[in-house]
Coordinates of C-alpha atoms in Angstrom, one line a residue:
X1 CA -27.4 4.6 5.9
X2 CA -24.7 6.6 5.5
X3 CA -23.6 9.1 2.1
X4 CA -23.2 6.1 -0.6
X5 CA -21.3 8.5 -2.7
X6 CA -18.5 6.9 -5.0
X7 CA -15.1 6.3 -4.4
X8 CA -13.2 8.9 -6.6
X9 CA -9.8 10.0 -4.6
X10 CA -6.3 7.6 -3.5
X11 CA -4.3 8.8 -0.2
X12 CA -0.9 7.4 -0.3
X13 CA 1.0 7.9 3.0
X14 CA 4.9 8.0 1.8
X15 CA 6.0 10.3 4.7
X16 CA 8.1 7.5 6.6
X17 CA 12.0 7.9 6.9
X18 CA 12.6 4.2 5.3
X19 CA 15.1 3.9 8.5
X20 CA 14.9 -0.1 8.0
X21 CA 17.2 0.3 4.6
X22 CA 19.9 2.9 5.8
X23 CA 22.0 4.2 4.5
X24 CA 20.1 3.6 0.6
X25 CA 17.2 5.9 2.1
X26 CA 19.7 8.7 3.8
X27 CA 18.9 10.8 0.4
X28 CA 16.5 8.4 -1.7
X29 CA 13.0 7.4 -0.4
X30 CA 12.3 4.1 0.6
X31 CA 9.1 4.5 -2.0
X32 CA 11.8 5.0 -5.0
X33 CA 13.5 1.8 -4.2
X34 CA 13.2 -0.5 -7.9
X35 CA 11.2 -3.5 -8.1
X36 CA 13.1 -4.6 -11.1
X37 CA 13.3 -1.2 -12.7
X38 CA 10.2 0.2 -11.5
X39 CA 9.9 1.9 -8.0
X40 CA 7.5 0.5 -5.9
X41 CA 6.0 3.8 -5.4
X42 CA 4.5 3.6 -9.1
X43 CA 3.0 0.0 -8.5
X44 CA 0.7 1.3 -5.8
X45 CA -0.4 4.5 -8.4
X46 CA -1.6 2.2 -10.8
X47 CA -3.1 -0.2 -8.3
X48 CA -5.2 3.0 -7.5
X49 CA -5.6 3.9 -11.1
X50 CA -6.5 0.3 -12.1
X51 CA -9.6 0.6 -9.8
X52 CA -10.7 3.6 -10.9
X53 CA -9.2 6.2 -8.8
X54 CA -6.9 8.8 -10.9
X55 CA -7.2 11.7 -8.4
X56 CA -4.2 10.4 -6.3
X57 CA -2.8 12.7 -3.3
X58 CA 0.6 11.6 -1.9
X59 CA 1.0 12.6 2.4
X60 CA 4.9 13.1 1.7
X61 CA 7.6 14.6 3.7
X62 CA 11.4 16.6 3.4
X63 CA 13.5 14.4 1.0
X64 CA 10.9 13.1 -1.0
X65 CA 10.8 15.7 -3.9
X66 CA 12.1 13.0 -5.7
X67 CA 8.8 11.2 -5.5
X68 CA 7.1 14.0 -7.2
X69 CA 9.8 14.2 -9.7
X70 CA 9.0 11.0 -11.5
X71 CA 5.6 11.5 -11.5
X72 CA 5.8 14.5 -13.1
X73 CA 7.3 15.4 -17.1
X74 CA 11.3 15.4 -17.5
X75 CA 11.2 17.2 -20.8
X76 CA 15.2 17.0 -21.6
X77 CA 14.9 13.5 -20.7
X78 CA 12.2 13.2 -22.9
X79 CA 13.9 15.0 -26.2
X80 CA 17.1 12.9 -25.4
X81 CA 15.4 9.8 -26.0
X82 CA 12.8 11.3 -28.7
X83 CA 16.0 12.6 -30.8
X84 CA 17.6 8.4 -30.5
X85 CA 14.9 7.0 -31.6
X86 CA 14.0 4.9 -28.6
X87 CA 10.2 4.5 -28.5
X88 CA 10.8 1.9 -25.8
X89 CA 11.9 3.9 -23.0
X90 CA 10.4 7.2 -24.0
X91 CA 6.9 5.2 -23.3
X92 CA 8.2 4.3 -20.0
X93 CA 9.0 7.6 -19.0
X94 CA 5.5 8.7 -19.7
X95 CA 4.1 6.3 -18.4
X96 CA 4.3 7.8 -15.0
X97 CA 3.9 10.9 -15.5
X98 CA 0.4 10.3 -17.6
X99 CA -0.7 8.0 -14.9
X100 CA -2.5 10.0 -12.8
X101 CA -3.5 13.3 -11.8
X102 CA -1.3 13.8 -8.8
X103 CA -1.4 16.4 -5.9
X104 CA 0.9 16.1 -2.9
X105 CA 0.7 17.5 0.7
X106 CA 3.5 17.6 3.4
X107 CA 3.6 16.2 6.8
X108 CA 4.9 18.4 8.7
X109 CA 6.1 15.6 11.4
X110 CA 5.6 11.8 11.9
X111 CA 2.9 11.0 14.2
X112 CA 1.6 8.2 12.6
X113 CA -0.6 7.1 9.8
X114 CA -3.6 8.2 11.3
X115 CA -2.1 11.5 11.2
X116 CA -0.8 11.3 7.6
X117 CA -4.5 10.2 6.6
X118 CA -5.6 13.8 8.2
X119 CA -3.4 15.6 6.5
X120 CA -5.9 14.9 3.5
X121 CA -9.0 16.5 4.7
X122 CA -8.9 19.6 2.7
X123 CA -8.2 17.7 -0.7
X124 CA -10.5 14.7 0.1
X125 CA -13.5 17.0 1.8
X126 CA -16.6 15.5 2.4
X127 CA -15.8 12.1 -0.2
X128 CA -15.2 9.1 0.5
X129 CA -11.5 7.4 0.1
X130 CA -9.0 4.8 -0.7
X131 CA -6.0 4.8 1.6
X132 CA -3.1 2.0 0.0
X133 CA -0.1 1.8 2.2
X134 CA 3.3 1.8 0.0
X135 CA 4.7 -1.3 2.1
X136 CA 1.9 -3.6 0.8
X137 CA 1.6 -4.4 -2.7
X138 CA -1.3 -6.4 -4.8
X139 CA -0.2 -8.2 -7.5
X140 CA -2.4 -7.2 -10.6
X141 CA -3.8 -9.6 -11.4
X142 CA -5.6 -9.7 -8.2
X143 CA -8.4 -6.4 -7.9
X144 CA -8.7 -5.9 -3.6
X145 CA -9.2 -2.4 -4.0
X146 CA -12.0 -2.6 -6.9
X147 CA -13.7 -5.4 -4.8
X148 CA -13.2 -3.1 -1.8
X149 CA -14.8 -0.1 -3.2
X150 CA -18.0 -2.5 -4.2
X151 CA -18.4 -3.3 -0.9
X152 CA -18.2 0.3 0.7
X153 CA -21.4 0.9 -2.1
X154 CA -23.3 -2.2 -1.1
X155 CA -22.8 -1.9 2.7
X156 CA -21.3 1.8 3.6
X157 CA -19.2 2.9 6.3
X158 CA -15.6 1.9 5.9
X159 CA -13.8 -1.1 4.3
X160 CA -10.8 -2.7 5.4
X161 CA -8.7 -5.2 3.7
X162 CA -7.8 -8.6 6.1
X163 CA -5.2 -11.5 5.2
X164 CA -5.2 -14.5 7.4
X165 CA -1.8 -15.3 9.4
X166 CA 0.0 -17.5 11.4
X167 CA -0.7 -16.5 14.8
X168 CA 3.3 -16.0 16.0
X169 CA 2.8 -13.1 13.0
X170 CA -0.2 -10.8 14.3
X171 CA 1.9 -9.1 16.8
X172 CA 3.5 -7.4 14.1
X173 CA -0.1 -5.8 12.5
X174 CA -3.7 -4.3 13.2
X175 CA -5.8 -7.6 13.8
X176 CA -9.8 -7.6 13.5
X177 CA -12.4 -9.1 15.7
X178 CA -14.5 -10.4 13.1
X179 CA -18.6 -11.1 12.2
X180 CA -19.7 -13.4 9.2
X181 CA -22.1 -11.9 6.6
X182 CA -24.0 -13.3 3.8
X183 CA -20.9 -13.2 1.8
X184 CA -18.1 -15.7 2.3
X185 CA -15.4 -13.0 1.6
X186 CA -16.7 -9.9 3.7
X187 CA -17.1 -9.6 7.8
X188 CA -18.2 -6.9 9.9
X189 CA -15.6 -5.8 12.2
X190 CA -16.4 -5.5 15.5
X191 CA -13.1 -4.7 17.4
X192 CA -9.4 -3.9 16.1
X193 CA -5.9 -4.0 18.1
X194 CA -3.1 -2.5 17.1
X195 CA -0.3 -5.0 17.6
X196 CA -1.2 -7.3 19.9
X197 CA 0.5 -9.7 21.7
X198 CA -0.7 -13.2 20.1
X199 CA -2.5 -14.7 23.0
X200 CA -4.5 -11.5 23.4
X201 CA -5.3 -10.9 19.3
X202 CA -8.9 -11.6 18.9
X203 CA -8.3 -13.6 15.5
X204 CA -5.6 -13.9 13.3
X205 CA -6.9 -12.0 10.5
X206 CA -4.6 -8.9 10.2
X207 CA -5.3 -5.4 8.6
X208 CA -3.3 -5.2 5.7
X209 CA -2.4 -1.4 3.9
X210 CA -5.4 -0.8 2.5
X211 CA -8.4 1.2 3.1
X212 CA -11.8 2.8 2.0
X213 CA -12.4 4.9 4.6
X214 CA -16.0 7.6 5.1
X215 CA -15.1 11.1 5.5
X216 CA -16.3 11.0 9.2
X217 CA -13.2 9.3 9.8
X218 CA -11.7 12.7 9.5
X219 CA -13.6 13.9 12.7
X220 CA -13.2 11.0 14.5
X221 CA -8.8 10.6 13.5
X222 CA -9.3 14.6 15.4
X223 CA -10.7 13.7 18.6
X224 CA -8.2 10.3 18.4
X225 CA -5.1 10.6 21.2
X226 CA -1.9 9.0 20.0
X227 CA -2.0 5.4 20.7
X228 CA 0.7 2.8 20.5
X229 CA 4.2 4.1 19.8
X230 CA 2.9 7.9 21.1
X231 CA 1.7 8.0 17.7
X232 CA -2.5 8.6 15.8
X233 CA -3.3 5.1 15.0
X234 CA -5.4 5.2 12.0
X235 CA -7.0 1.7 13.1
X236 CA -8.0 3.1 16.5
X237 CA -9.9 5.4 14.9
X238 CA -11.9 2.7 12.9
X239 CA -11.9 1.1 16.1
X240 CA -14.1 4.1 16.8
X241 CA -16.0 4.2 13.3
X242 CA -16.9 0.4 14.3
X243 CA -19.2 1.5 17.0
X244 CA -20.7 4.2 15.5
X245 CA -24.0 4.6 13.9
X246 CA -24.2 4.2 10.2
X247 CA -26.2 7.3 9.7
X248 CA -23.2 9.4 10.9
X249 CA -20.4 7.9 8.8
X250 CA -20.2 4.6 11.1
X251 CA -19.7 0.7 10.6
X252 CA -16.2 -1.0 9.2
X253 CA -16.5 -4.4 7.3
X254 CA -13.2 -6.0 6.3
X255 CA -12.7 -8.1 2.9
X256 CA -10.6 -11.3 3.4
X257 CA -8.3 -11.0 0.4
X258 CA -6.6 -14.8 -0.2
X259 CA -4.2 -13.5 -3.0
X260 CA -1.1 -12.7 -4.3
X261 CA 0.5 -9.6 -1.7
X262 CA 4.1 -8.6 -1.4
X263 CA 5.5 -6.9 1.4
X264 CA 8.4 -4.4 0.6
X265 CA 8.3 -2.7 4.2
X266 CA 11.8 -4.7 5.3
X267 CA 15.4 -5.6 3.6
X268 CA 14.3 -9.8 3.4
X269 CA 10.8 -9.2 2.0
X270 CA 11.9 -6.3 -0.4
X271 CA 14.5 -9.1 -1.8
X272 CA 12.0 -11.5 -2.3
X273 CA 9.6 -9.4 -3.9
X274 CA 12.1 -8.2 -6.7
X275 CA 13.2 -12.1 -6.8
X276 CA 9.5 -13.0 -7.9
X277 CA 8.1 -9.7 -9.9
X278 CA 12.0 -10.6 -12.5
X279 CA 10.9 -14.4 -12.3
X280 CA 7.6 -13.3 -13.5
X281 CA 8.8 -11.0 -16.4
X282 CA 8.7 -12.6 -19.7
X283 CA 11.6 -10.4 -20.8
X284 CA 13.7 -11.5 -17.8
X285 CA 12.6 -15.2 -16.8
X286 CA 13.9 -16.8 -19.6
X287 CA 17.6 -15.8 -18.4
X288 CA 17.3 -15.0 -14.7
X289 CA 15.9 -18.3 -13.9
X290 CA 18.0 -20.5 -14.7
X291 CA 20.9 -18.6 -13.3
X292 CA 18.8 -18.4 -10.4
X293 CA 18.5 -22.1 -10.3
X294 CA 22.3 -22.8 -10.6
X295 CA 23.4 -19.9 -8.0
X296 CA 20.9 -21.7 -5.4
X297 CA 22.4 -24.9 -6.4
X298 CA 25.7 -23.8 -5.9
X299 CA 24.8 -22.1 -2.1
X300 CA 23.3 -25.5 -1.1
X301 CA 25.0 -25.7 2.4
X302 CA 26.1 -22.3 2.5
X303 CA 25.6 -20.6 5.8
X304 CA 25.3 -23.7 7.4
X305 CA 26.6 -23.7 11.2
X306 CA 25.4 -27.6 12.4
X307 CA 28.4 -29.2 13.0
X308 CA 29.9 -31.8 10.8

C-alpha cells in the first residue's frame, strides 16, 4: 500500500470570480460574503482546523487580497477596540487571525479546480491533503473531514466525500460509480463523471467539496487535458487515481456523509444558509424567529400568479 503518512495540510481553492452574485463580488470576493457576521471563508478555516489541519494554503487570485487581510492582524483595529474596552469584539478579531497558520498562492488564470489544486504542489510536496471547496459548508457539529482523514489511514489512496441526491439534481455535480465495503458508510469508487446527464449518471451519489487527496494526484492532475467546460477537472483526475495501483498513490473510496451541509455557491442557497446559521444562534433566535414567523405569515400568497 501506498505512503500512509498523516494528513497535516488544507488546500482551499478561492480563485473563482463569484460571477453568480454580481455586482456584490465586482470588488469583494464571493468567499467574504457574511453568514450572519462571519464570512463563509472563515467557516471552512476552522472546519479544517477542527480536524486537525492548521497548515492551511489558500489557491487565490487578483481581488482577493481582502481574503488574506482578515486572516491576518489589523493592529489599529485592534488598539481601537483594546482602548474601549470591548473584549467582545477584540476576541472576534483574533479569532481569525490566530486560527491558523496561513500561506496563500496565486492562480495565475482559471482553468479549473483541478488546476487550482496544482498550484499547491510546491507547498504540499510529497504529503498527503485535504482539499474543502468554499461553496460547501459542514455544519460543526457534524466531523466529514476528521472521518475522512480516518479513512485515508485505514484504507490509503484518496477519499472523497459523497451526499445522496435526487436524480433530476446530479447533472449539476461529480457523481460516483460506487462498491460496498465492510463499512456501511464508506465505498470504493470505481468510476466518476463530471456532470452528467441524469439518465447516463451511474448513481446518484454526488461528490461534494471535499477531498483527501495522495500526492500522486499531483502527477496525474499534469498529464490530465482539460475536460468539461475546457477546463482540468480535478475529478477526472481521480477518475484516473481510481484505476491505479495502490502502491503508486492509487485507489479513491468515497464516505457517504448523511448530515447537515449548506451550499453557499448561488444567491437562493446563500439566503437560506444565513436564514438557518441566525435561526440557530442563541443570541439571535430568540428575536429573529419570531419576526421570521410573522413576515412569512404576512407573505402567505405573495407571488402567487394562479388565477382567482
Amino acid at each position: 500500500m501506498a505512503d500512509i503518512a498523516p494528513v497535516l495540510k488544507a488546500v482551499v481553492p478561492a480563485a473563482g470570480l463569484g460571477t453568480r452574485f454580481l455586482p456584490a463580488t465586482k470588488a469583494t470576493p464571493k468567499e467574504m460574503l457574511p453568514i450572519v457576521d462571519k464570512p463563509a471563508i472563515q467557516y471552512v478555516v476552522e472546519e479544517a482546523v477542527d480536524a486537525g489541519l492548521s497548515d492551511v494554503l489558500m489557491i487565490t487570485g487578483r481581488s482577493k487580497r481582502s481574503i488574506e487581510d482578515h486572516f491576518d492582524r489589523a493592529y489599529e483595529l485592534e488598539e481601537a477596540l483594546r482602548a474601549k474596552g470591548d473584549d467582545e469584539r477584540l476576541e472576534a478579531v483574533h479569532e481569525s487571525s490566530d486560527l491558523a497558520i496561513m500561506h496563500y498562492v496565486r492562480q495565475g488564470e482559471p482553468r479549473g479546480l483541478g488546476h487550482a489544486v496544482h498550484c499547491a504542489r510546491q507547498h504540499v510536496g510529497r504529503e498527503p491533503f485535504a482539499v474543502l471547496l468554499g461553496d460547501d459548508m459542514i455544519d460543526a457539529r457534524d466531523k466529514l473531514l476528521r472521518r475522512m482523514i480516518e479513512v485515508r489511514g485505514q484504507y490509503g489512496g484518496s477519499v472523497i466525500a459523497l451526499m445522496e441526491v435526487e436524480p433530476d439534481q446530479v447533472s449539476a455535480y461529480g457523481c460516483a460509480a460506487i462498491e460496498a465495503t465492510d463499512e456501511d458508510d464508506v465505498v470504493r469508487i470505481s468510476d466518476l463523471v463530471e456532470k452528467p446527464a441524469a439518465e447516463e449518471a451511474p448513481s446518484n451519489w454526488i461528490i461534494i467539496g471535499r477531498y483527501v487527496c495522495d500526492p500522486a494526484v499531483f502527477d496525474v492532475l499534469e498529464k490530465t487535458p482539460p475536460g468539461r467546460g475546457g477546463e482540468i477537472q480535478l475529478t477526472d483526475a481521480l477518475r484516473t487515481l481510481a484505476d491505479m495501483p495502490a502502491d503508486q498513490g492509487g485507489g479513491v473510496y468515497g464516505v457517504k456523509f448523511r448530515g447537515r451541509r449548506y451550499d453557499t455557491g448561488n444567491k437562493l442557497e446563500y439566503l437560506r444558509t444565513v436564514v438557518q446559521f441566525a435561526a440557530d444562534r442563541p443570541d439571535l433566535a430568540p428575536e429573529f424567529l419570531p419576526w421570521l414567523r410573522e413576515f412569512v405569515r404576512t407573505q402567505d400568497g405573495v407571488g402567487d400568479t394562479a388565477d382567482s
